[in-house]
Structures are given as structure tokens and as C-alpha cells.
């Protein structure tokens, strides 16, 4: 298979793949991914830890069912999660651990086949690519004068992908009927939402392991269509921008994308899709950052999400010791800085001061005082006090990064 991936297969279509899916090494590799990712139990209430206790038997059963064609996915458990900075909620599909193993095995087999021809401007859920590479590309294009931006938003993309055209795009490279049937079974498997159970006739569930790959397969023709027209697009899953040198080019790019999405059975959000000049005040958001006037910093929702997390970890009545609280905070602050390290220094100075205020407020409460840490609290518990306790400093981390460049 590796040789065929390098050299291609006759006609570009794969006819025998199911044996690669149920191979023991594939299922064990899939289990390792599922185990590493963790996650909640599905409708059968079987956790990752419970599944591991009898792993050999579970994997042998899956191999037999996939080989015999008797495997059937269980219903997906639907959960609703809050959208940061919004009153809306996003549906999340949680497959059982058993189904996550099979979906991962399927992805491990299919992904290399489609990766060979995926467009360069696609960055989401692809090996060796990610948000940072997409953000770097946006910054490079802005610096090169591509400052007119089509800021696009596909309305409910994962929930509205037409299933028949999606399967047809998979068939362009896969002719194994059992693999195609397996994919279709995941697209149509029933969903349990509370006491209600229903079967979808469109979309691919958010939360399912196979969904990101299928989503990329469906949008890959758009990537090539835009590139062939001479436009610079940067796409991360269903979130993408097209960067142009002029407003007229941006208008043409938007018209092209609008026509393509309509023909593909998708919808651009009318209120969230717009053309933006990135040089004056205003700018645009992409992958958690705000881009404006040649600079970038965390968008408002990203800052509020961080603050909400810090607030949850620093209630004034938290009874643990300060070092324990700080250790808990540091895990959040380090991860946040790793992603937003390319922001201006002022962002980190402000956040460091705000985090210390939260900690001073806890200490005030312990001294039978109320309200936010302020005034003389800065002398009582100076910045050096928190540094001595090991508090992670975003400003210091930023300075170290700048010195190393």
C-alpha cells in the first residue's frame, strides 16, 4: 500500500481496503489514538478505561465483524456545548469507544490516499499541519500586500454536508464497497438526544473521528477551484479566508465561492461573510486571532474564554493553598501563551496584571477583606510575591521569545 501511495494505483481508484481496516495492527494503532485522546463514554456507558480492561477480546470481535460485514455502529450520544462569546450552543456527537476505534482505523487507511491530492491551502485536521501554519500563511500574504480579505463563514457546515455528493467524492478514489458501506453507516447512524432518537439525512456528526477527514474531502474541490482562479485562500476545516490585492479581486473571489457553495448544497452565512480591508481599523478574525493594520492579537472571544477559565480557577473562596492554585493556573497560562505568543507585548502585560488581581482578591478574602485586590494590596503582595510562588508570567515568556528570534 505504501508503494502504491508513492506511485499511485491504476486509474487512481482503490478496490481493496477493508482488509487494511480490520488488520490487527491497524486496530491496535487506532486504539492507541483513542486511548490517548480519552473522551466521554457513548450511549453504552463504556469508558476508555473499561474498554481497555478486555482490549484483546474487543479488538478481535471488531476484526471479525468488519471482516464478516456484521459490524453495525451504535447510536451517537448528542451533547450540547456552549459557543464561546455566544448564547448559542453547538451540537457534539459522542460515538461509543468501540465505534471510535473503528472510525480511527478507517481514517488511518483513508487519510494517506486523500492526502496525496489535498490542496496546499488546506490546514485543518491534516498530518503535519495545523492552526499555526495557517496563521503564518495569512501573515505572509498580508505582509505581501494581500490586504483585501474575503472573510467567509459556512453556515452549519458539518451538519449540512449533503451525504450523497460526499459519498460520490469518496468513490472517486475508493471502490471498495464494504468501506463505502462502512462510511455510509457512520453518516446515517442514529443520534440519541435525551430521550429522542433520530437518524440524520445530511451532515457528518461533529465529534466523530471520521468527520474532519470527510469534511476536508468535500471541500477539497473548492480549494482547487479557488487556486485555479488565481486566488490565495487559507482554509482550516470550514473556516477560511481569501486574501486579495484589490477590492475588485475580493468581489470576484466572493462571487466564485458563492456560486460553488450553492452548487455544492452549502450556504455562506449572510451576516458573517464579508469583504474586509485589513489596513484601517476594523480588520478580521481568523483562528482565534484578530488581524488589523499589519498586526495581530487575540480576538475578543479568545480573551474572554481565557478569562472565564481563570475565573473558574480563582474563586475568592477557593480553599486550596496559593501554590496549588498557581500550579493549576500555570497549565492554562502556558497553553494559552503557546498559541497566542505572536501577539503584542501589551496583551500579556494586561493579562498578567489581571491574573495577579484575581490572586490578590483570594488573599484579601483570607484576611477577612472583601472586593478586588487593589490599592495597598499591591504593596502587601507585590508582583515579586507571586513570581516567588512560581506564577507563570506571560510577559516574561514573551520577552524570552523575542530575544531568541
mmCIF file of C-alpha atoms in Angstrom, residues 94-383:
data_model
loop_
_atom_site.group_PDB
_atom_site.id
_atom_site.type_symbol
_atom_site.label_atom_id
_atom_site.label_comp_id
_atom_site.label_asym_id
_atom_site.label_seq_id
_atom_site.Cartn_x
_atom_site.Cartn_y
_atom_site.Cartn_z
ATOM 1 C CA UNK A 94 -20.125 11.347 21.026
ATOM 2 C CA UNK A 95 -19.686 7.867 19.499
ATOM 3 C CA UNK A 96 -19.045 4.849 21.695
ATOM 4 C CA UNK A 97 -15.411 3.896 22.343
ATOM 5 C CA UNK A 98 -15.923 0.828 20.140
ATOM 6 C CA UNK A 99 -17.066 2.989 17.229
ATOM 7 C CA UNK A 100 -14.262 5.492 17.792
ATOM 8 C CA UNK A 101 -11.749 2.671 17.349
ATOM 9 C CA UNK A 102 -13.320 1.622 14.035
ATOM 10 C CA UNK A 103 -13.592 5.203 12.789
ATOM 11 C CA UNK A 104 -9.945 5.814 13.661
ATOM 12 C CA UNK A 105 -8.883 2.640 11.844
ATOM 13 C CA UNK A 106 -10.879 3.792 8.826
ATOM 14 C CA UNK A 107 -9.256 7.222 8.968
ATOM 15 C CA UNK A 108 -5.762 5.689 9.220
ATOM 16 C CA UNK A 109 -6.396 3.783 5.989
ATOM 17 C CA UNK A 110 -8.197 6.514 4.008
ATOM 18 C CA UNK A 111 -6.234 9.573 5.061
ATOM 19 C CA UNK A 112 -2.991 8.758 3.161
ATOM 20 C CA UNK A 113 -4.989 8.142 -0.015
ATOM 21 C CA UNK A 114 -6.666 11.548 0.010
ATOM 22 C CA UNK A 115 -3.672 13.415 1.431
ATOM 23 C CA UNK A 116 -1.804 12.832 -1.831
ATOM 24 C CA UNK A 117 -4.067 15.270 -3.679
ATOM 25 C CA UNK A 118 -5.353 17.614 -0.961
ATOM 26 C CA UNK A 119 -4.642 21.250 -1.780
ATOM 27 C CA UNK A 120 -1.790 23.126 -0.131
ATOM 28 C CA UNK A 121 -4.077 25.857 1.238
ATOM 29 C CA UNK A 122 -5.959 23.389 3.474
ATOM 30 C CA UNK A 123 -4.550 23.192 7.015
ATOM 31 C CA UNK A 124 -7.225 21.761 9.309
ATOM 32 C CA UNK A 125 -7.016 18.209 10.658
ATOM 33 C CA UNK A 126 -4.148 17.229 8.405
ATOM 34 C CA UNK A 127 -0.885 15.457 9.360
ATOM 35 C CA UNK A 128 1.947 17.910 9.957
ATOM 36 C CA UNK A 129 -0.328 20.926 9.557
ATOM 37 C CA UNK A 130 -2.326 23.000 11.964
ATOM 38 C CA UNK A 131 -3.505 26.390 13.101
ATOM 39 C CA UNK A 132 -0.026 27.874 13.405
ATOM 40 C CA UNK A 133 0.901 27.054 9.819
ATOM 41 C CA UNK A 134 -2.397 28.560 8.625
ATOM 42 C CA UNK A 135 -1.828 31.723 10.682
ATOM 43 C CA UNK A 136 1.732 32.035 9.354
ATOM 44 C CA UNK A 137 0.402 31.845 5.800
ATOM 45 C CA UNK A 138 -2.172 34.563 6.472
ATOM 46 C CA UNK A 139 0.533 36.812 7.956
ATOM 47 C CA UNK A 140 2.828 36.193 4.953
ATOM 48 C CA UNK A 141 0.085 37.121 2.491
ATOM 49 C CA UNK A 142 -0.903 40.254 4.425
ATOM 50 C CA UNK A 143 2.733 41.377 4.531
ATOM 51 C CA UNK A 144 2.940 40.779 0.771
ATOM 52 C CA UNK A 145 0.073 43.207 0.125
ATOM 53 C CA UNK A 146 -2.906 40.825 0.004
ATOM 54 C CA UNK A 147 -4.912 43.046 2.345
ATOM 55 C CA UNK A 148 -8.413 42.757 0.867
ATOM 56 C CA UNK A 149 -9.941 39.756 2.594
ATOM 57 C CA UNK A 150 -12.988 37.622 1.925
ATOM 58 C CA UNK A 151 -13.901 36.587 5.461
ATOM 59 C CA UNK A 152 -16.164 33.575 4.846
ATOM 60 C CA UNK A 153 -18.383 31.553 7.133
ATOM 61 C CA UNK A 154 -20.170 28.366 6.100
ATOM 62 C CA UNK A 155 -23.449 28.073 7.974
ATOM 63 C CA UNK A 156 -23.626 24.829 9.987
ATOM 64 C CA UNK A 157 -21.202 23.146 7.614
ATOM 65 C CA UNK A 158 -20.719 19.801 9.389
ATOM 66 C CA UNK A 159 -24.469 19.434 9.904
ATOM 67 C CA UNK A 160 -25.431 20.255 6.310
ATOM 68 C CA UNK A 161 -22.955 18.414 4.074
ATOM 69 C CA UNK A 162 -25.097 16.573 1.503
ATOM 70 C CA UNK A 163 -24.366 12.914 2.101
ATOM 71 C CA UNK A 164 -24.866 11.543 -1.412
ATOM 72 C CA UNK A 165 -22.432 14.008 -3.084
ATOM 73 C CA UNK A 166 -19.967 13.435 -0.226
ATOM 74 C CA UNK A 167 -20.023 9.671 -0.807
ATOM 75 C CA UNK A 168 -19.600 10.283 -4.527
ATOM 76 C CA UNK A 169 -16.410 12.233 -3.835
ATOM 77 C CA UNK A 170 -15.125 9.358 -1.726
ATOM 78 C CA UNK A 171 -15.948 6.983 -4.613
ATOM 79 C CA UNK A 172 -13.632 8.958 -6.879
ATOM 80 C CA UNK A 173 -10.740 7.273 -5.056
ATOM 81 C CA UNK A 174 -12.330 4.324 -3.217
ATOM 82 C CA UNK A 175 -14.210 1.496 -4.930
ATOM 83 C CA UNK A 176 -14.258 -0.984 -2.038
ATOM 84 C CA UNK A 177 -17.990 -1.497 -1.463
ATOM 85 C CA UNK A 178 -17.589 -2.566 2.164
ATOM 86 C CA UNK A 179 -15.557 0.527 3.017
ATOM 87 C CA UNK A 180 -18.135 2.748 1.304
ATOM 88 C CA UNK A 181 -20.913 0.993 3.205
ATOM 89 C CA UNK A 182 -18.983 1.492 6.439
ATOM 90 C CA UNK A 183 -18.665 5.223 5.779
ATOM 91 C CA UNK A 184 -22.351 5.464 4.950
ATOM 92 C CA UNK A 185 -23.255 3.649 8.158
ATOM 93 C CA UNK A 186 -21.400 6.298 10.155
ATOM 94 C CA UNK A 187 -23.125 9.113 8.277
ATOM 95 C CA UNK A 188 -26.575 7.684 8.900
ATOM 96 C CA UNK A 189 -26.168 6.159 12.355
ATOM 97 C CA UNK A 190 -28.909 7.241 14.725
ATOM 98 C CA UNK A 191 -28.475 10.048 17.236
ATOM 99 C CA UNK A 192 -29.743 9.979 20.826
ATOM 100 C CA UNK A 193 -30.570 13.436 22.158
ATOM 101 C CA UNK A 194 -32.015 12.973 25.620
ATOM 102 C CA UNK A 195 -34.993 10.666 25.178
ATOM 103 C CA UNK A 196 -35.268 11.335 21.451
ATOM 104 C CA UNK A 197 -33.637 9.148 18.800
ATOM 105 C CA UNK A 198 -33.449 10.089 15.142
ATOM 106 C CA UNK A 199 -31.404 9.374 12.022
ATOM 107 C CA UNK A 200 -29.802 12.245 10.084
ATOM 108 C CA UNK A 201 -30.236 12.553 6.333
ATOM 109 C CA UNK A 202 -27.478 15.133 5.900
ATOM 110 C CA UNK A 203 -24.209 16.136 7.520
ATOM 111 C CA UNK A 204 -21.453 14.319 9.361
ATOM 112 C CA UNK A 205 -21.504 14.471 13.181
ATOM 113 C CA UNK A 206 -19.181 16.910 14.910
ATOM 114 C CA UNK A 207 -17.221 14.862 17.405
ATOM 115 C CA UNK A 208 -16.981 11.771 15.212
ATOM 116 C CA UNK A 209 -13.383 10.760 14.442
ATOM 117 C CA UNK A 210 -14.007 10.370 10.710
ATOM 118 C CA UNK A 211 -15.882 13.678 10.293
ATOM 119 C CA UNK A 212 -12.892 16.053 9.819
ATOM 120 C CA UNK A 213 -11.484 13.891 7.015
ATOM 121 C CA UNK A 214 -14.870 13.675 5.292
ATOM 122 C CA UNK A 215 -15.316 17.436 5.683
ATOM 123 C CA UNK A 216 -11.952 18.037 4.021
ATOM 124 C CA UNK A 217 -12.808 15.619 1.204
ATOM 125 C CA UNK A 218 -15.993 17.548 0.435
ATOM 126 C CA UNK A 219 -14.304 20.968 0.399
ATOM 127 C CA UNK A 220 -11.152 19.891 -1.443
ATOM 128 C CA UNK A 221 -12.655 20.711 -4.890
ATOM 129 C CA UNK A 222 -13.316 24.241 -3.630
ATOM 130 C CA UNK A 223 -9.647 24.572 -2.651
ATOM 131 C CA UNK A 224 -8.523 23.623 -6.155
ATOM 132 C CA UNK A 225 -11.249 25.714 -7.806
ATOM 133 C CA UNK A 226 -10.162 28.864 -5.958
ATOM 134 C CA UNK A 227 -6.470 28.195 -6.611
ATOM 135 C CA UNK A 228 -7.092 27.622 -10.326
ATOM 136 C CA UNK A 229 -8.839 31.004 -10.464
ATOM 137 C CA UNK A 230 -5.662 32.612 -9.112
ATOM 138 C CA UNK A 231 -6.851 33.484 -5.593
ATOM 139 C CA UNK A 232 -4.991 32.916 -2.311
ATOM 140 C CA UNK A 233 -7.142 31.004 0.149
ATOM 141 C CA UNK A 234 -6.251 29.739 3.620
ATOM 142 C CA UNK A 235 -8.697 27.150 4.946
ATOM 143 C CA UNK A 236 -8.890 25.399 8.301
ATOM 144 C CA UNK A 237 -11.782 22.906 8.084
ATOM 145 C CA UNK A 238 -14.882 25.047 7.443
ATOM 146 C CA UNK A 239 -13.210 28.312 8.453
ATOM 147 C CA UNK A 240 -11.452 30.100 5.584
ATOM 148 C CA UNK A 241 -10.315 33.452 4.257
ATOM 149 C CA UNK A 242 -9.342 34.511 0.742
ATOM 150 C CA UNK A 243 -6.701 37.229 0.576
ATOM 151 C CA UNK A 244 -6.576 39.531 -2.456
ATOM 152 C CA UNK A 245 -4.640 42.578 -3.650
ATOM 153 C CA UNK A 246 -7.704 44.668 -4.517
ATOM 154 C CA UNK A 247 -11.346 45.081 -3.609
ATOM 155 C CA UNK A 248 -12.338 44.098 -7.142
ATOM 156 C CA UNK A 249 -10.427 40.803 -6.811
ATOM 157 C CA UNK A 250 -12.114 40.177 -3.473
ATOM 158 C CA UNK A 251 -15.529 40.741 -5.041
ATOM 159 C CA UNK A 252 -14.731 38.269 -7.813
ATOM 160 C CA UNK A 253 -13.459 35.708 -5.280
ATOM 161 C CA UNK A 254 -16.608 36.036 -3.206
ATOM 162 C CA UNK A 255 -18.795 35.568 -6.287
ATOM 163 C CA UNK A 256 -16.839 32.458 -7.235
ATOM 164 C CA UNK A 257 -17.138 30.936 -3.742
ATOM 165 C CA UNK A 258 -20.840 31.821 -3.507
ATOM 166 C CA UNK A 259 -21.590 30.055 -6.788
ATOM 167 C CA UNK A 260 -19.556 26.991 -5.803
ATOM 168 C CA UNK A 261 -21.128 26.601 -2.365
ATOM 169 C CA UNK A 262 -24.651 26.939 -3.744
ATOM 170 C CA UNK A 263 -23.959 24.250 -6.332
ATOM 171 C CA UNK A 264 -22.480 22.049 -3.585
ATOM 172 C CA UNK A 265 -25.576 22.346 -1.395
ATOM 173 C CA UNK A 266 -23.872 24.566 1.190
ATOM 174 C CA UNK A 267 -24.702 28.053 2.463
ATOM 175 C CA UNK A 268 -22.475 31.022 3.213
ATOM 176 C CA UNK A 269 -23.686 32.795 6.334
ATOM 177 C CA UNK A 270 -25.115 36.110 5.056
ATOM 178 C CA UNK A 271 -24.284 38.043 8.233
ATOM 179 C CA UNK A 272 -20.816 36.606 8.837
ATOM 180 C CA UNK A 273 -19.448 36.533 5.284
ATOM 181 C CA UNK A 274 -17.972 39.861 4.213
ATOM 182 C CA UNK A 275 -15.184 41.657 2.385
ATOM 183 C CA UNK A 276 -12.726 43.466 4.643
ATOM 184 C CA UNK A 277 -9.883 45.912 4.087
ATOM 185 C CA UNK A 278 -7.292 44.839 6.665
ATOM 186 C CA UNK A 279 -5.300 48.085 6.540
ATOM 187 C CA UNK A 280 -7.581 50.512 8.510
ATOM 188 C CA UNK A 281 -9.294 49.951 11.852
ATOM 189 C CA UNK A 282 -11.711 47.038 11.852
ATOM 190 C CA UNK A 283 -9.817 44.066 10.477
ATOM 191 C CA UNK A 284 -10.974 40.450 10.656
ATOM 192 C CA UNK A 285 -10.811 37.411 12.933
ATOM 193 C CA UNK A 286 -9.338 34.054 11.986
ATOM 194 C CA UNK A 287 -8.497 31.022 14.131
ATOM 195 C CA UNK A 288 -8.702 32.931 17.401
ATOM 196 C CA UNK A 289 -6.611 35.912 16.274
ATOM 197 C CA UNK A 290 -7.660 39.395 15.189
ATOM 198 C CA UNK A 291 -5.762 40.844 12.198
ATOM 199 C CA UNK A 292 -5.669 44.604 11.689
ATOM 200 C CA UNK A 293 -3.267 47.282 10.373
ATOM 201 C CA UNK A 294 -0.347 44.899 9.956
ATOM 202 C CA UNK A 295 -0.604 43.411 13.417
ATOM 203 C CA UNK A 296 -2.382 40.520 15.118
ATOM 204 C CA UNK A 297 -3.619 39.845 18.628
ATOM 205 C CA UNK A 298 -6.135 37.563 20.357
ATOM 206 C CA UNK A 299 -9.680 38.292 19.296
ATOM 207 C CA UNK A 300 -12.113 39.427 21.975
ATOM 208 C CA UNK A 301 -13.739 35.985 22.287
ATOM 209 C CA UNK A 302 -10.317 34.375 22.809
ATOM 210 C CA UNK A 303 -9.517 36.782 25.635
ATOM 211 C CA UNK A 304 -12.906 36.261 27.263
ATOM 212 C CA UNK A 305 -12.571 32.490 27.014
ATOM 213 C CA UNK A 306 -9.219 32.662 28.821
ATOM 214 C CA UNK A 307 -10.632 34.973 31.483
ATOM 215 C CA UNK A 308 -13.621 32.689 32.011
ATOM 216 C CA UNK A 309 -11.245 29.765 32.565
ATOM 217 C CA UNK A 310 -9.124 31.774 35.008
ATOM 218 C CA UNK A 311 -12.239 32.970 36.861
ATOM 219 C CA UNK A 312 -13.366 29.375 37.292
ATOM 220 C CA UNK A 313 -9.991 28.516 38.830
ATOM 221 C CA UNK A 314 -9.755 31.557 41.109
ATOM 222 C CA UNK A 315 -12.989 31.988 43.061
ATOM 223 C CA UNK A 316 -12.317 34.066 46.178
ATOM 224 C CA UNK A 317 -13.431 31.250 48.436
ATOM 225 C CA UNK A 318 -11.132 28.613 46.892
ATOM 226 C CA UNK A 319 -9.750 26.790 49.885
ATOM 227 C CA UNK A 320 -6.515 25.377 48.489
ATOM 228 C CA UNK A 321 -3.062 26.809 49.110
ATOM 229 C CA UNK A 322 -1.724 29.534 46.851
ATOM 230 C CA UNK A 323 0.974 27.266 45.311
ATOM 231 C CA UNK A 324 -1.697 24.698 44.393
ATOM 232 C CA UNK A 325 -3.895 27.382 42.794
ATOM 233 C CA UNK A 326 -0.935 28.818 40.908
ATOM 234 C CA UNK A 327 0.105 25.386 39.644
ATOM 235 C CA UNK A 328 -3.425 24.911 38.302
ATOM 236 C CA UNK A 329 -3.359 28.350 36.658
ATOM 237 C CA UNK A 330 0.046 27.787 35.095
ATOM 238 C CA UNK A 331 -1.210 24.874 32.991
ATOM 239 C CA UNK A 332 -3.822 27.157 31.436
ATOM 240 C CA UNK A 333 -1.484 30.135 31.003
ATOM 241 C CA UNK A 334 1.304 28.110 29.378
ATOM 242 C CA UNK A 335 -1.049 26.520 26.874
ATOM 243 C CA UNK A 336 -2.683 29.844 26.040
ATOM 244 C CA UNK A 337 0.668 31.559 25.539
ATOM 245 C CA UNK A 338 1.917 28.778 23.284
ATOM 246 C CA UNK A 339 -0.863 29.586 20.838
ATOM 247 C CA UNK A 340 -1.020 33.383 21.198
ATOM 248 C CA UNK A 341 2.692 34.109 21.610
ATOM 249 C CA UNK A 342 2.757 36.177 18.399
ATOM 250 C CA UNK A 343 0.697 38.958 19.987
ATOM 251 C CA UNK A 344 1.991 42.403 21.050
ATOM 252 C CA UNK A 345 3.571 42.771 24.497
ATOM 253 C CA UNK A 346 0.703 44.925 25.796
ATOM 254 C CA UNK A 347 -1.652 41.935 25.637
ATOM 255 C CA UNK A 348 0.482 39.951 28.063
ATOM 256 C CA UNK A 349 1.157 42.870 30.405
ATOM 257 C CA UNK A 350 -2.588 43.428 30.790
ATOM 258 C CA UNK A 351 -3.361 39.742 31.360
ATOM 259 C CA UNK A 352 -0.553 39.264 33.888
ATOM 260 C CA UNK A 353 -1.888 42.197 35.921
ATOM 261 C CA UNK A 354 -5.427 40.829 35.719
ATOM 262 C CA UNK A 355 -4.377 37.336 36.875
ATOM 263 C CA UNK A 356 -2.477 38.812 39.828
ATOM 264 C CA UNK A 357 -5.573 40.846 40.709
ATOM 265 C CA UNK A 358 -7.573 37.607 40.885
ATOM 266 C CA UNK A 359 -4.993 36.092 43.227
ATOM 267 C CA UNK A 360 -4.855 39.213 45.419
ATOM 268 C CA UNK A 361 -8.637 39.036 45.726
ATOM 269 C CA UNK A 362 -8.323 35.497 47.123
ATOM 270 C CA UNK A 363 -5.722 36.654 49.639
ATOM 271 C CA UNK A 364 -7.882 39.620 50.675
ATOM 272 C CA UNK A 365 -10.750 37.248 51.405
ATOM 273 C CA UNK A 366 -8.491 35.130 53.591
ATOM 274 C CA UNK A 367 -7.676 38.251 55.601
ATOM 275 C CA UNK A 368 -11.415 38.948 56.052
ATOM 276 C CA UNK A 369 -11.451 41.726 53.486
ATOM 277 C CA UNK A 370 -13.760 41.806 50.508
ATOM 278 C CA UNK A 371 -13.700 43.072 46.938
ATOM 279 C CA UNK A 372 -10.999 43.018 44.310
ATOM 280 C CA UNK A 373 -7.289 43.146 45.022
ATOM 281 C CA UNK A 374 -6.300 46.799 44.691
ATOM 282 C CA UNK A 375 -4.562 49.770 46.300
ATOM 283 C CA UNK A 376 -2.309 48.728 49.177
ATOM 284 C CA UNK A 377 -2.692 45.092 48.198
ATOM 285 C CA UNK A 378 -0.001 45.770 45.599
ATOM 286 C CA UNK A 379 2.440 46.568 48.403
ATOM 287 C CA UNK A 380 1.167 43.791 50.643
ATOM 288 C CA UNK A 381 1.510 41.188 47.916
ATOM 289 C CA UNK A 382 3.803 42.677 45.245
ATOM 290 C CA UNK A 383 4.385 41.121 41.853
#
